[in-house]
mmCIF file with all atom_site columns, C-alpha atoms and ligand atoms in Angstrom:
data_model
loop_
_atom_site.group_PDB
_atom_site.id
_atom_site.type_symbol
_atom_site.label_atom_id
_atom_site.label_alt_id
_atom_site.label_comp_id
_atom_site.label_asym_id
_atom_site.label_entity_id
_atom_site.label_seq_id
_atom_site.pdbx_PDB_ins_code
_atom_site.Cartn_x
_atom_site.Cartn_y
_atom_site.Cartn_z
_atom_site.occupancy
_atom_site.B_iso_or_equiv
_atom_site.pdbx_formal_charge
_atom_site.auth_seq_id
_atom_site.auth_comp_id
_atom_site.auth_asym_id
_atom_site.auth_atom_id
_atom_site.pdbx_PDB_model_num
ATOM   1   C CA  . MET A 1 1   ? 99.561  110.345 81.492  1.00 0.00 ? 1   MET A CA  1
ATOM   2   C CA  . LYS A 1 2   ? 99.949  109.230 85.059  1.00 0.00 ? 2   LYS A CA  1
ATOM   3   C CA  . GLN A 1 3   ? 101.558 105.899 85.703  1.00 0.00 ? 3   GLN A CA  1
ATOM   4   C CA  . LEU A 1 4   ? 100.843 103.031 88.235  1.00 0.00 ? 4   LEU A CA  1
ATOM   5   C CA  . VAL A 1 5   ? 102.579 100.057 89.039  1.00 0.00 ? 5   VAL A CA  1
ATOM   6   C CA  . PHE A 1 6   ? 100.538 96.990  89.321  1.00 0.00 ? 6   PHE A CA  1
ATOM   7   C CA  . ALA A 1 7   ? 102.755 94.660  91.451  1.00 0.00 ? 7   ALA A CA  1
ATOM   8   C CA  . THR A 1 8   ? 102.414 91.678  89.581  1.00 0.00 ? 8   THR A CA  1
ATOM   9   C CA  . ASN A 1 9   ? 103.636 90.076  85.996  1.00 0.00 ? 9   ASN A CA  1
ATOM   10  C CA  . ASN A 1 10  ? 100.863 88.190  85.329  1.00 0.00 ? 10  ASN A CA  1
ATOM   11  C CA  . ALA A 1 11  ? 100.094 89.022  81.575  1.00 0.00 ? 11  ALA A CA  1
ATOM   12  C CA  . HIS A 1 12  ? 96.456  87.988  81.849  1.00 0.00 ? 12  HIS A CA  1
ATOM   13  C CA  . LYS A 1 13  ? 95.997  90.327  84.865  1.00 0.00 ? 13  LYS A CA  1
ATOM   14  C CA  . LEU A 1 14  ? 98.113  93.183  83.383  1.00 0.00 ? 14  LEU A CA  1
ATOM   15  C CA  . SER A 1 15  ? 95.980  93.072  80.193  1.00 0.00 ? 15  SER A CA  1
ATOM   16  C CA  . GLU A 1 16  ? 92.428  92.888  81.860  1.00 0.00 ? 16  GLU A CA  1
ATOM   17  C CA  . VAL A 1 17  ? 93.562  96.297  83.936  1.00 0.00 ? 17  VAL A CA  1
ATOM   18  C CA  . ARG A 1 18  ? 95.106  98.053  81.283  1.00 0.00 ? 18  ARG A CA  1
ATOM   19  C CA  . ALA A 1 19  ? 91.810  97.224  79.291  1.00 0.00 ? 19  ALA A CA  1
ATOM   20  C CA  . ILE A 1 20  ? 89.947  99.359  81.551  1.00 0.00 ? 20  ILE A CA  1
ATOM   21  C CA  . THR A 1 21  ? 92.025  102.196 82.141  1.00 0.00 ? 21  THR A CA  1
ATOM   22  C CA  . ASP A 1 22  ? 93.299  102.627 78.685  1.00 0.00 ? 22  ASP A CA  1
ATOM   23  C CA  . GLY A 1 23  ? 94.024  106.077 78.195  1.00 0.00 ? 23  GLY A CA  1
ATOM   24  C CA  . TYR A 1 24  ? 93.763  107.302 81.718  1.00 0.00 ? 24  TYR A CA  1
ATOM   25  C CA  . PHE A 1 25  ? 96.641  105.497 83.389  1.00 0.00 ? 25  PHE A CA  1
ATOM   26  C CA  . ALA A 1 26  ? 99.649  103.833 82.183  1.00 0.00 ? 26  ALA A CA  1
ATOM   27  C CA  . ILE A 1 27  ? 100.124 100.310 83.873  1.00 0.00 ? 27  ILE A CA  1
ATOM   28  C CA  . LEU A 1 28  ? 103.345 99.457  84.719  1.00 0.00 ? 28  LEU A CA  1
ATOM   29  C CA  . SER A 1 29  ? 104.225 95.447  85.427  1.00 0.00 ? 29  SER A CA  1
ATOM   30  C CA  . LEU A 1 30  ? 107.461 94.648  87.895  1.00 0.00 ? 30  LEU A CA  1
ATOM   31  C CA  . ASP A 1 31  ? 109.161 93.785  84.776  1.00 0.00 ? 31  ASP A CA  1
ATOM   32  C CA  . ASP A 1 32  ? 108.846 97.296  83.664  1.00 0.00 ? 32  ASP A CA  1
ATOM   33  C CA  . ILE A 1 33  ? 110.541 98.674  86.873  1.00 0.00 ? 33  ILE A CA  1
ATOM   34  C CA  . GLY A 1 34  ? 113.366 96.241  87.440  1.00 0.00 ? 34  GLY A CA  1
ATOM   35  C CA  . CYS A 1 35  ? 111.923 94.346  90.308  1.00 0.00 ? 35  CYS A CA  1
ATOM   36  C CA  . HIS A 1 36  ? 112.603 90.549  90.140  1.00 0.00 ? 36  HIS A CA  1
ATOM   37  C CA  . ASP A 1 37  ? 111.714 89.833  93.950  1.00 0.00 ? 37  ASP A CA  1
ATOM   38  C CA  . ASP A 1 38  ? 109.939 87.306  95.428  1.00 0.00 ? 38  ASP A CA  1
ATOM   39  C CA  . ILE A 1 39  ? 107.611 89.660  97.307  1.00 0.00 ? 39  ILE A CA  1
ATOM   40  C CA  . PRO A 1 40  ? 106.116 88.300  100.518 1.00 0.00 ? 40  PRO A CA  1
ATOM   41  C CA  . GLU A 1 41  ? 102.807 87.285  100.947 1.00 0.00 ? 41  GLU A CA  1
ATOM   42  C CA  . THR A 1 42  ? 102.560 85.944  104.748 1.00 0.00 ? 42  THR A CA  1
ATOM   43  C CA  . ALA A 1 43  ? 99.228  87.806  105.963 1.00 0.00 ? 43  ALA A CA  1
ATOM   44  C CA  . ASP A 1 44  ? 96.367  85.429  107.324 1.00 0.00 ? 44  ASP A CA  1
ATOM   45  C CA  . THR A 1 45  ? 93.767  87.759  105.151 1.00 0.00 ? 45  THR A CA  1
ATOM   46  C CA  . LEU A 1 46  ? 93.199  88.465  101.650 1.00 0.00 ? 46  LEU A CA  1
ATOM   47  C CA  . GLU A 1 47  ? 93.393  92.302  102.576 1.00 0.00 ? 47  GLU A CA  1
ATOM   48  C CA  . GLY A 1 48  ? 96.964  91.712  104.500 1.00 0.00 ? 48  GLY A CA  1
ATOM   49  C CA  . ASN A 1 49  ? 98.551  90.135  101.664 1.00 0.00 ? 49  ASN A CA  1
ATOM   50  C CA  . ALA A 1 50  ? 97.567  92.796  99.151  1.00 0.00 ? 50  ALA A CA  1
ATOM   51  C CA  . LEU A 1 51  ? 98.520  95.538  101.198 1.00 0.00 ? 51  LEU A CA  1
ATOM   52  C CA  . GLN A 1 52  ? 101.945 93.587  102.143 1.00 0.00 ? 52  GLN A CA  1
ATOM   53  C CA  . LYS A 1 53  ? 102.556 93.274  98.405  1.00 0.00 ? 53  LYS A CA  1
ATOM   54  C CA  . ALA A 1 54  ? 101.682 97.241  97.762  1.00 0.00 ? 54  ALA A CA  1
ATOM   55  C CA  . ARG A 1 55  ? 103.643 98.395  100.646 1.00 0.00 ? 55  ARG A CA  1
ATOM   56  C CA  . TYR A 1 56  ? 106.850 96.150  99.438  1.00 0.00 ? 56  TYR A CA  1
ATOM   57  C CA  . ILE A 1 57  ? 106.951 98.095  96.224  1.00 0.00 ? 57  ILE A CA  1
ATOM   58  C CA  . ALA A 1 58  ? 105.991 101.726 97.554  1.00 0.00 ? 58  ALA A CA  1
ATOM   59  C CA  . GLU A 1 59  ? 108.337 101.510 100.093 1.00 0.00 ? 59  GLU A CA  1
ATOM   60  C CA  . ARG A 1 60  ? 111.426 100.280 98.115  1.00 0.00 ? 60  ARG A CA  1
ATOM   61  C CA  . TYR A 1 61  ? 110.639 101.818 94.546  1.00 0.00 ? 61  TYR A CA  1
ATOM   62  C CA  . HIS A 1 62  ? 108.868 105.141 95.819  1.00 0.00 ? 62  HIS A CA  1
ATOM   63  C CA  . VAL A 1 63  ? 105.932 104.897 93.204  1.00 0.00 ? 63  VAL A CA  1
ATOM   64  C CA  . ASN A 1 64  ? 101.941 104.626 93.214  1.00 0.00 ? 64  ASN A CA  1
ATOM   65  C CA  . CYS A 1 65  ? 101.233 101.409 93.015  1.00 0.00 ? 65  CYS A CA  1
ATOM   66  C CA  . PHE A 1 66  ? 98.460  98.473  93.645  1.00 0.00 ? 66  PHE A CA  1
ATOM   67  C CA  . ALA A 1 67  ? 98.666  94.646  94.318  1.00 0.00 ? 67  ALA A CA  1
ATOM   68  C CA  . ASP A 1 68  ? 95.867  91.884  94.411  1.00 0.00 ? 68  ASP A CA  1
ATOM   69  C CA  . ASP A 1 69  ? 95.109  88.645  96.294  1.00 0.00 ? 69  ASP A CA  1
ATOM   70  C CA  . THR A 1 70  ? 92.161  86.173  95.481  1.00 0.00 ? 70  THR A CA  1
ATOM   71  C CA  . GLY A 1 71  ? 90.720  83.510  97.404  1.00 0.00 ? 71  GLY A CA  1
ATOM   72  C CA  . LEU A 1 72  ? 87.676  80.977  97.299  1.00 0.00 ? 72  LEU A CA  1
ATOM   73  C CA  . GLU A 1 73  ? 85.890  80.758  100.153 1.00 0.00 ? 73  GLU A CA  1
ATOM   74  C CA  . VAL A 1 74  ? 83.661  77.841  100.877 1.00 0.00 ? 74  VAL A CA  1
ATOM   75  C CA  . GLU A 1 75  ? 81.062  77.994  103.445 1.00 0.00 ? 75  GLU A CA  1
ATOM   76  C CA  . ALA A 1 76  ? 80.851  74.522  104.466 1.00 0.00 ? 76  ALA A CA  1
ATOM   77  C CA  . LEU A 1 77  ? 84.491  74.507  105.005 1.00 0.00 ? 77  LEU A CA  1
ATOM   78  C CA  . GLY A 1 78  ? 84.439  77.603  107.007 1.00 0.00 ? 78  GLY A CA  1
ATOM   79  C CA  . GLY A 1 79  ? 85.840  79.788  104.708 1.00 0.00 ? 79  GLY A CA  1
ATOM   80  C CA  . GLN A 1 80  ? 89.006  77.669  103.613 1.00 0.00 ? 80  GLN A CA  1
ATOM   81  C CA  . PRO A 1 81  ? 90.947  77.646  101.489 1.00 0.00 ? 81  PRO A CA  1
ATOM   82  C CA  . GLY A 1 82  ? 90.733  81.414  101.334 1.00 0.00 ? 82  GLY A CA  1
ATOM   83  C CA  . VAL A 1 83  ? 94.137  82.684  101.638 1.00 0.00 ? 83  VAL A CA  1
ATOM   84  C CA  . HIS A 1 84  ? 95.838  79.076  101.160 1.00 0.00 ? 84  HIS A CA  1
ATOM   85  C CA  . THR A 1 85  ? 93.752  78.964  97.921  1.00 0.00 ? 85  THR A CA  1
ATOM   86  C CA  . ALA A 1 86  ? 96.913  78.826  95.660  1.00 0.00 ? 86  ALA A CA  1
ATOM   87  C CA  . ARG A 1 87  ? 98.647  76.485  97.489  1.00 0.00 ? 87  ARG A CA  1
ATOM   88  C CA  . TYR A 1 88  ? 95.827  74.365  99.186  1.00 0.00 ? 88  TYR A CA  1
ATOM   89  C CA  . ALA A 1 89  ? 96.785  70.621  98.077  1.00 0.00 ? 89  ALA A CA  1
ATOM   90  C CA  . TYR A 1 90  ? 100.356 71.223  98.799  1.00 0.00 ? 90  TYR A CA  1
ATOM   91  C CA  . PRO A 1 91  ? 101.646 73.922  100.902 1.00 0.00 ? 91  PRO A CA  1
ATOM   92  C CA  . ASP A 1 92  ? 105.094 74.425  98.956  1.00 0.00 ? 92  ASP A CA  1
ATOM   93  C CA  . ARG A 1 93  ? 103.584 74.253  95.363  1.00 0.00 ? 93  ARG A CA  1
ATOM   94  C CA  . HIS A 1 94  ? 100.768 75.543  93.333  1.00 0.00 ? 94  HIS A CA  1
ATOM   95  C CA  . ASP A 1 95  ? 98.769  72.420  91.689  1.00 0.00 ? 95  ASP A CA  1
ATOM   96  C CA  . PRO A 1 96  ? 95.730  73.330  90.160  1.00 0.00 ? 96  PRO A CA  1
ATOM   97  C CA  . GLU A 1 97  ? 94.630  69.627  89.443  1.00 0.00 ? 97  GLU A CA  1
ATOM   98  C CA  . ALA A 1 98  ? 95.523  68.658  93.019  1.00 0.00 ? 98  ALA A CA  1
ATOM   99  C CA  . ASN A 1 99  ? 93.525  71.545  94.243  1.00 0.00 ? 99  ASN A CA  1
ATOM   100 C CA  . THR A 1 100 ? 90.468  70.852  92.640  1.00 0.00 ? 100 THR A CA  1
ATOM   101 C CA  . ARG A 1 101 ? 90.693  67.106  93.715  1.00 0.00 ? 101 ARG A CA  1
ATOM   102 C CA  . LYS A 1 102 ? 91.199  67.878  97.167  1.00 0.00 ? 102 LYS A CA  1
ATOM   103 C CA  . LEU A 1 103 ? 88.133  70.495  97.055  1.00 0.00 ? 103 LEU A CA  1
ATOM   104 C CA  . LEU A 1 104 ? 85.753  67.873  95.884  1.00 0.00 ? 104 LEU A CA  1
ATOM   105 C CA  . ASP A 1 105 ? 87.221  65.305  98.231  1.00 0.00 ? 105 ASP A CA  1
ATOM   106 C CA  . GLU A 1 106 ? 86.257  67.346  101.467 1.00 0.00 ? 106 GLU A CA  1
ATOM   107 C CA  . LEU A 1 107 ? 82.956  68.240  99.862  1.00 0.00 ? 107 LEU A CA  1
ATOM   108 C CA  . LYS A 1 108 ? 82.079  64.715  99.514  1.00 0.00 ? 108 LYS A CA  1
ATOM   109 C CA  . GLY A 1 109 ? 78.470  64.036  100.844 1.00 0.00 ? 109 GLY A CA  1
ATOM   110 C CA  . GLN A 1 110 ? 78.247  68.093  101.885 1.00 0.00 ? 110 GLN A CA  1
ATOM   111 C CA  . THR A 1 111 ? 75.013  69.436  100.512 1.00 0.00 ? 111 THR A CA  1
ATOM   112 C CA  . ASN A 1 112 ? 75.733  73.120  101.488 1.00 0.00 ? 112 ASN A CA  1
ATOM   113 C CA  . ARG A 1 113 ? 78.162  73.720  98.125  1.00 0.00 ? 113 ARG A CA  1
ATOM   114 C CA  . HIS A 1 114 ? 77.840  77.621  98.440  1.00 0.00 ? 114 HIS A CA  1
ATOM   115 C CA  . ALA A 1 115 ? 81.047  79.630  97.552  1.00 0.00 ? 115 ALA A CA  1
ATOM   116 C CA  . ALA A 1 116 ? 82.566  82.737  96.940  1.00 0.00 ? 116 ALA A CA  1
ATOM   117 C CA  . PHE A 1 117 ? 85.210  84.227  95.057  1.00 0.00 ? 117 PHE A CA  1
ATOM   118 C CA  . ARG A 1 118 ? 86.889  87.190  96.406  1.00 0.00 ? 118 ARG A CA  1
ATOM   119 C CA  . THR A 1 119 ? 89.587  89.654  95.188  1.00 0.00 ? 119 THR A CA  1
ATOM   120 C CA  . VAL A 1 120 ? 91.112  92.342  97.161  1.00 0.00 ? 120 VAL A CA  1
ATOM   121 C CA  . ILE A 1 121 ? 93.038  94.825  95.447  1.00 0.00 ? 121 ILE A CA  1
ATOM   122 C CA  . ALA A 1 122 ? 95.149  97.378  97.735  1.00 0.00 ? 122 ALA A CA  1
ATOM   123 C CA  . LEU A 1 123 ? 96.218  100.500 96.322  1.00 0.00 ? 123 LEU A CA  1
ATOM   124 C CA  . ILE A 1 124 ? 99.025  103.412 97.702  1.00 0.00 ? 124 ILE A CA  1
ATOM   125 C CA  . LEU A 1 125 ? 98.340  106.318 96.055  1.00 0.00 ? 125 LEU A CA  1
ATOM   126 C CA  . ASP A 1 126 ? 100.451 109.721 97.078  1.00 0.00 ? 126 ASP A CA  1
ATOM   127 C CA  . GLY A 1 127 ? 101.397 107.669 100.286 1.00 0.00 ? 127 GLY A CA  1
ATOM   128 C CA  . LYS A 1 128 ? 97.221  106.933 101.314 1.00 0.00 ? 128 LYS A CA  1
ATOM   129 C CA  . GLU A 1 129 ? 96.083  103.385 101.589 1.00 0.00 ? 129 GLU A CA  1
ATOM   130 C CA  . TYR A 1 130 ? 93.112  102.297 99.992  1.00 0.00 ? 130 TYR A CA  1
ATOM   131 C CA  . THR A 1 131 ? 91.520  98.599  99.480  1.00 0.00 ? 131 THR A CA  1
ATOM   132 C CA  . PHE A 1 132 ? 88.968  97.636  96.975  1.00 0.00 ? 132 PHE A CA  1
ATOM   133 C CA  . GLU A 1 133 ? 86.969  94.437  96.873  1.00 0.00 ? 133 GLU A CA  1
ATOM   134 C CA  . GLY A 1 134 ? 85.156  92.318  93.897  1.00 0.00 ? 134 GLY A CA  1
ATOM   135 C CA  . ARG A 1 135 ? 83.265  89.229  94.551  1.00 0.00 ? 135 ARG A CA  1
ATOM   136 C CA  . VAL A 1 136 ? 80.855  86.644  93.048  1.00 0.00 ? 136 VAL A CA  1
ATOM   137 C CA  . ASP A 1 137 ? 78.929  84.149  94.543  1.00 0.00 ? 137 ASP A CA  1
ATOM   138 C CA  . GLY A 1 138 ? 78.321  80.638  93.402  1.00 0.00 ? 138 GLY A CA  1
ATOM   139 C CA  . THR A 1 139 ? 78.192  77.067  94.089  1.00 0.00 ? 139 THR A CA  1
ATOM   140 C CA  . ILE A 1 140 ? 80.687  73.855  93.780  1.00 0.00 ? 140 ILE A CA  1
ATOM   141 C CA  . PRO A 1 141 ? 79.667  71.247  91.320  1.00 0.00 ? 141 PRO A CA  1
ATOM   142 C CA  . LEU A 1 142 ? 79.978  67.516  92.273  1.00 0.00 ? 142 LEU A CA  1
ATOM   143 C CA  . GLN A 1 143 ? 82.481  67.177  89.597  1.00 0.00 ? 143 GLN A CA  1
ATOM   144 C CA  . PRO A 1 144 ? 84.771  69.275  87.357  1.00 0.00 ? 144 PRO A CA  1
ATOM   145 C CA  . THR A 1 145 ? 83.057  70.760  83.862  1.00 0.00 ? 145 THR A CA  1
ATOM   146 C CA  . GLY A 1 146 ? 84.273  72.703  81.171  1.00 0.00 ? 146 GLY A CA  1
ATOM   147 C CA  . THR A 1 147 ? 87.850  73.072  79.622  1.00 0.00 ? 147 THR A CA  1
ATOM   148 C CA  . GLU A 1 148 ? 88.614  77.124  79.631  1.00 0.00 ? 148 GLU A CA  1
ATOM   149 C CA  . GLY A 1 149 ? 90.184  79.415  82.105  1.00 0.00 ? 149 GLY A CA  1
ATOM   150 C CA  . PHE A 1 150 ? 92.687  78.315  84.752  1.00 0.00 ? 150 PHE A CA  1
ATOM   151 C CA  . GLY A 1 151 ? 92.696  77.182  88.438  1.00 0.00 ? 151 GLY A CA  1
ATOM   152 C CA  . TYR A 1 152 ? 89.376  76.591  90.106  1.00 0.00 ? 152 TYR A CA  1
ATOM   153 C CA  . ASP A 1 153 ? 87.167  77.700  87.088  1.00 0.00 ? 153 ASP A CA  1
ATOM   154 C CA  . PRO A 1 154 ? 86.247  73.772  86.491  1.00 0.00 ? 154 PRO A CA  1
ATOM   155 C CA  . VAL A 1 155 ? 84.809  73.602  89.831  1.00 0.00 ? 155 VAL A CA  1
ATOM   156 C CA  . PHE A 1 156 ? 83.042  77.146  90.473  1.00 0.00 ? 156 PHE A CA  1
ATOM   157 C CA  . ALA A 1 157 ? 79.561  78.060  88.925  1.00 0.00 ? 157 ALA A CA  1
ATOM   158 C CA  . PRO A 1 158 ? 78.557  81.611  89.481  1.00 0.00 ? 158 PRO A CA  1
ATOM   159 C CA  . ASP A 1 159 ? 74.605  82.293  90.650  1.00 0.00 ? 159 ASP A CA  1
ATOM   160 C CA  . GLU A 1 160 ? 74.510  84.402  87.404  1.00 0.00 ? 160 GLU A CA  1
ATOM   161 C CA  . THR A 1 161 ? 75.159  81.790  85.199  1.00 0.00 ? 161 THR A CA  1
ATOM   162 C CA  . GLY A 1 162 ? 74.591  78.473  86.926  1.00 0.00 ? 162 GLY A CA  1
ATOM   163 C CA  . ILE A 1 163 ? 77.603  76.707  84.748  1.00 0.00 ? 163 ILE A CA  1
ATOM   164 C CA  . THR A 1 164 ? 80.942  76.786  85.682  1.00 0.00 ? 164 THR A CA  1
ATOM   165 C CA  . PHE A 1 165 ? 83.508  79.449  84.640  1.00 0.00 ? 165 PHE A CA  1
ATOM   166 C CA  . ALA A 1 166 ? 85.487  77.077  82.823  1.00 0.00 ? 166 ALA A CA  1
ATOM   167 C CA  . SER A 1 167 ? 81.946  76.058  80.704  1.00 0.00 ? 167 SER A CA  1
ATOM   168 C CA  . MET A 1 168 ? 81.213  79.787  80.201  1.00 0.00 ? 168 MET A CA  1
ATOM   169 C CA  . GLY A 1 169 ? 84.359  81.228  77.746  1.00 0.00 ? 169 GLY A CA  1
ATOM   170 C CA  . VAL A 1 170 ? 86.958  83.943  79.050  1.00 0.00 ? 170 VAL A CA  1
ATOM   171 C CA  . GLU A 1 171 ? 85.071  86.767  77.674  1.00 0.00 ? 171 GLU A CA  1
ATOM   172 C CA  . ALA A 1 172 ? 81.867  85.874  79.525  1.00 0.00 ? 172 ALA A CA  1
ATOM   173 C CA  . LYS A 1 173 ? 83.775  85.128  82.558  1.00 0.00 ? 173 LYS A CA  1
ATOM   174 C CA  . ASN A 1 174 ? 85.895  88.222  82.857  1.00 0.00 ? 174 ASN A CA  1
ATOM   175 C CA  . ARG A 1 175 ? 82.609  90.579  82.408  1.00 0.00 ? 175 ARG A CA  1
ATOM   176 C CA  . ILE A 1 176 ? 81.200  89.024  86.037  1.00 0.00 ? 176 ILE A CA  1
ATOM   177 C CA  . SER A 1 177 ? 84.540  87.566  87.662  1.00 0.00 ? 177 SER A CA  1
ATOM   178 C CA  . HIS A 1 178 ? 85.606  88.544  91.065  1.00 0.00 ? 178 HIS A CA  1
ATOM   179 C CA  . ARG A 1 179 ? 88.738  89.988  89.414  1.00 0.00 ? 179 ARG A CA  1
ATOM   180 C CA  . ALA A 1 180 ? 86.716  92.352  86.964  1.00 0.00 ? 180 ALA A CA  1
ATOM   181 C CA  . ARG A 1 181 ? 84.899  93.780  89.687  1.00 0.00 ? 181 ARG A CA  1
ATOM   182 C CA  . ALA A 1 182 ? 87.668  94.562  91.717  1.00 0.00 ? 182 ALA A CA  1
ATOM   183 C CA  . VAL A 1 183 ? 89.181  96.149  89.213  1.00 0.00 ? 183 VAL A CA  1
ATOM   184 C CA  . GLN A 1 184 ? 86.486  98.023  88.017  1.00 0.00 ? 184 GLN A CA  1
ATOM   185 C CA  . ALA A 1 185 ? 86.219  99.395  91.674  1.00 0.00 ? 185 ALA A CA  1
ATOM   186 C CA  . LEU A 1 186 ? 89.630  100.460 91.397  1.00 0.00 ? 186 LEU A CA  1
ATOM   187 C CA  . CYS A 1 187 ? 89.540  102.104 88.031  1.00 0.00 ? 187 CYS A CA  1
ATOM   188 C CA  . ARG A 1 188 ? 86.371  104.049 89.267  1.00 0.00 ? 188 ARG A CA  1
ATOM   189 C CA  . PHE A 1 189 ? 88.166  105.390 92.425  1.00 0.00 ? 189 PHE A CA  1
ATOM   190 C CA  . LEU A 1 190 ? 91.172  106.423 90.348  1.00 0.00 ? 190 LEU A CA  1
ATOM   191 C CA  . MET A 1 191 ? 89.414  107.940 87.358  1.00 0.00 ? 191 MET A CA  1
ATOM   192 C CA  . LYS A 1 192 ? 87.126  109.920 90.129  1.00 0.00 ? 192 LYS A CA  1
ATOM   193 C CA  . ALA A 1 193 ? 90.434  110.948 91.940  1.00 0.00 ? 193 ALA A CA  1
ATOM   194 C CA  . ASP A 1 194 ? 91.834  111.964 88.608  1.00 0.00 ? 194 ASP A CA  1
ATOM   195 C CA  . GLU A 1 195 ? 88.969  114.487 87.970  1.00 0.00 ? 195 GLU A CA  1
ATOM   196 C CA  . GLN A 1 196 ? 88.955  115.736 91.395  1.00 0.00 ? 196 GLN A CA  1
ATOM   197 C CA  . LYS A 1 197 ? 92.555  116.895 91.108  1.00 0.00 ? 197 LYS A CA  1
ATOM   198 C CA  . GLY A 1 198 ? 91.626  118.269 87.400  1.00 0.00 ? 198 GLY A CA  1
HETATM 199 P P1  . LIG B 2 .   ? 95.949  84.979  93.063  1.00 0.00 ? 201 LIG B P1  1
HETATM 200 O O1  . LIG B 2 .   ? 95.932  85.697  94.179  1.00 0.00 ? 201 LIG B O1  1
HETATM 201 O O2  . LIG B 2 .   ? 95.140  85.829  91.579  1.00 0.00 ? 201 LIG B O2  1
HETATM 202 O O3  . LIG B 2 .   ? 97.279  84.588  92.725  1.00 0.00 ? 201 LIG B O3  1
HETATM 203 O O4  . LIG B 2 .   ? 95.033  83.931  93.410  1.00 0.00 ? 201 LIG B O4  1
HETATM 204 C C1  . LIG B 2 .   ? 95.488  82.597  94.037  1.00 0.00 ? 201 LIG B C1  1
HETATM 205 C C2  . LIG B 2 .   ? 94.909  81.530  93.534  1.00 0.00 ? 201 LIG B C2  1
HETATM 206 O O5  . LIG B 2 .   ? 93.315  81.469  93.229  1.00 0.00 ? 201 LIG B O5  1
HETATM 207 C C3  . LIG B 2 .   ? 95.398  81.256  92.223  1.00 0.00 ? 201 LIG B C3  1
HETATM 208 O O6  . LIG B 2 .   ? 96.386  80.404  91.874  1.00 0.00 ? 201 LIG B O6  1
HETATM 209 C C4  . LIG B 2 .   ? 94.117  80.389  91.492  1.00 0.00 ? 201 LIG B C4  1
HETATM 210 O O7  . LIG B 2 .   ? 94.405  78.909  92.299  1.00 0.00 ? 201 LIG B O7  1
HETATM 211 C C5  . LIG B 2 .   ? 92.859  80.686  92.047  1.00 0.00 ? 201 LIG B C5  1
HETATM 212 N N1  . LIG B 2 .   ? 92.464  81.757  91.470  1.00 0.00 ? 201 LIG B N1  1
HETATM 213 C C6  . LIG B 2 .   ? 92.200  83.246  91.501  1.00 0.00 ? 201 LIG B C6  1
HETATM 214 N N2  . LIG B 2 .   ? 91.400  83.612  90.397  1.00 0.00 ? 201 LIG B N2  1
HETATM 215 C C7  . LIG B 2 .   ? 90.593  82.302  89.812  1.00 0.00 ? 201 LIG B C7  1
HETATM 216 C C8  . LIG B 2 .   ? 89.920  82.632  88.886  1.00 0.00 ? 201 LIG B C8  1
HETATM 217 O O8  . LIG B 2 .   ? 89.433  83.781  88.096  1.00 0.00 ? 201 LIG B O8  1
HETATM 218 N N3  . LIG B 2 .   ? 89.612  81.050  88.467  1.00 0.00 ? 201 LIG B N3  1
HETATM 219 C C9  . LIG B 2 .   ? 89.787  80.289  89.093  1.00 0.00 ? 201 LIG B C9  1
HETATM 220 N N4  . LIG B 2 .   ? 90.931  80.113  90.044  1.00 0.00 ? 201 LIG B N4  1
HETATM 221 C C10 . LIG B 2 .   ? 91.150  81.234  90.406  1.00 0.00 ? 201 LIG B C10 1
#
């Protein structure tokens, strides 16, 4: 079976991708290839960050690999927090509760609550670069709702359901999430590329 390195050690992301590629590709984590580096993410777009991480691994380990980056883009905030989503409240650390508080504060009195979660995956396969996108549109409610999931899940309600990711349950979320859609686009491409090679 062909091997592909996913530039992450996030167990949730690994199991999501492995569930879709099961039987077609063996997905290795950074741990699996002995990479314990803090991979730089200094680009100013999601695409740039995903490519930066994938190139870092491809250049050093000479493997086929992919990396992802996700951002929440809020219309009334001109697309922010975007690439700064993880460290929105504090530039030096990831504090999910402070992030959601800051988001609700910034949107106080704002009637345009439209936002989108976007995931970009960058793939380097046989030396060629490809990118895939997954997007889900939704709204930011006036207050956090629901207890499941992580990060901004209590303050993002996809248009398809009208209730927050944190109120939907993980399985329902994973069927329509930005990351699931990006992963599905990646997997469709990989399987097609595999068929064409024979
Ligand atoms: P990453 O690029 O996957 O690490 O995502 C960047 C940041 O976006 C995370 O630290 C979370 O704060 C947020 N985020 C990404 N995906 C989700 C999600 O599915 N729900 C809620 N927050 C998310």
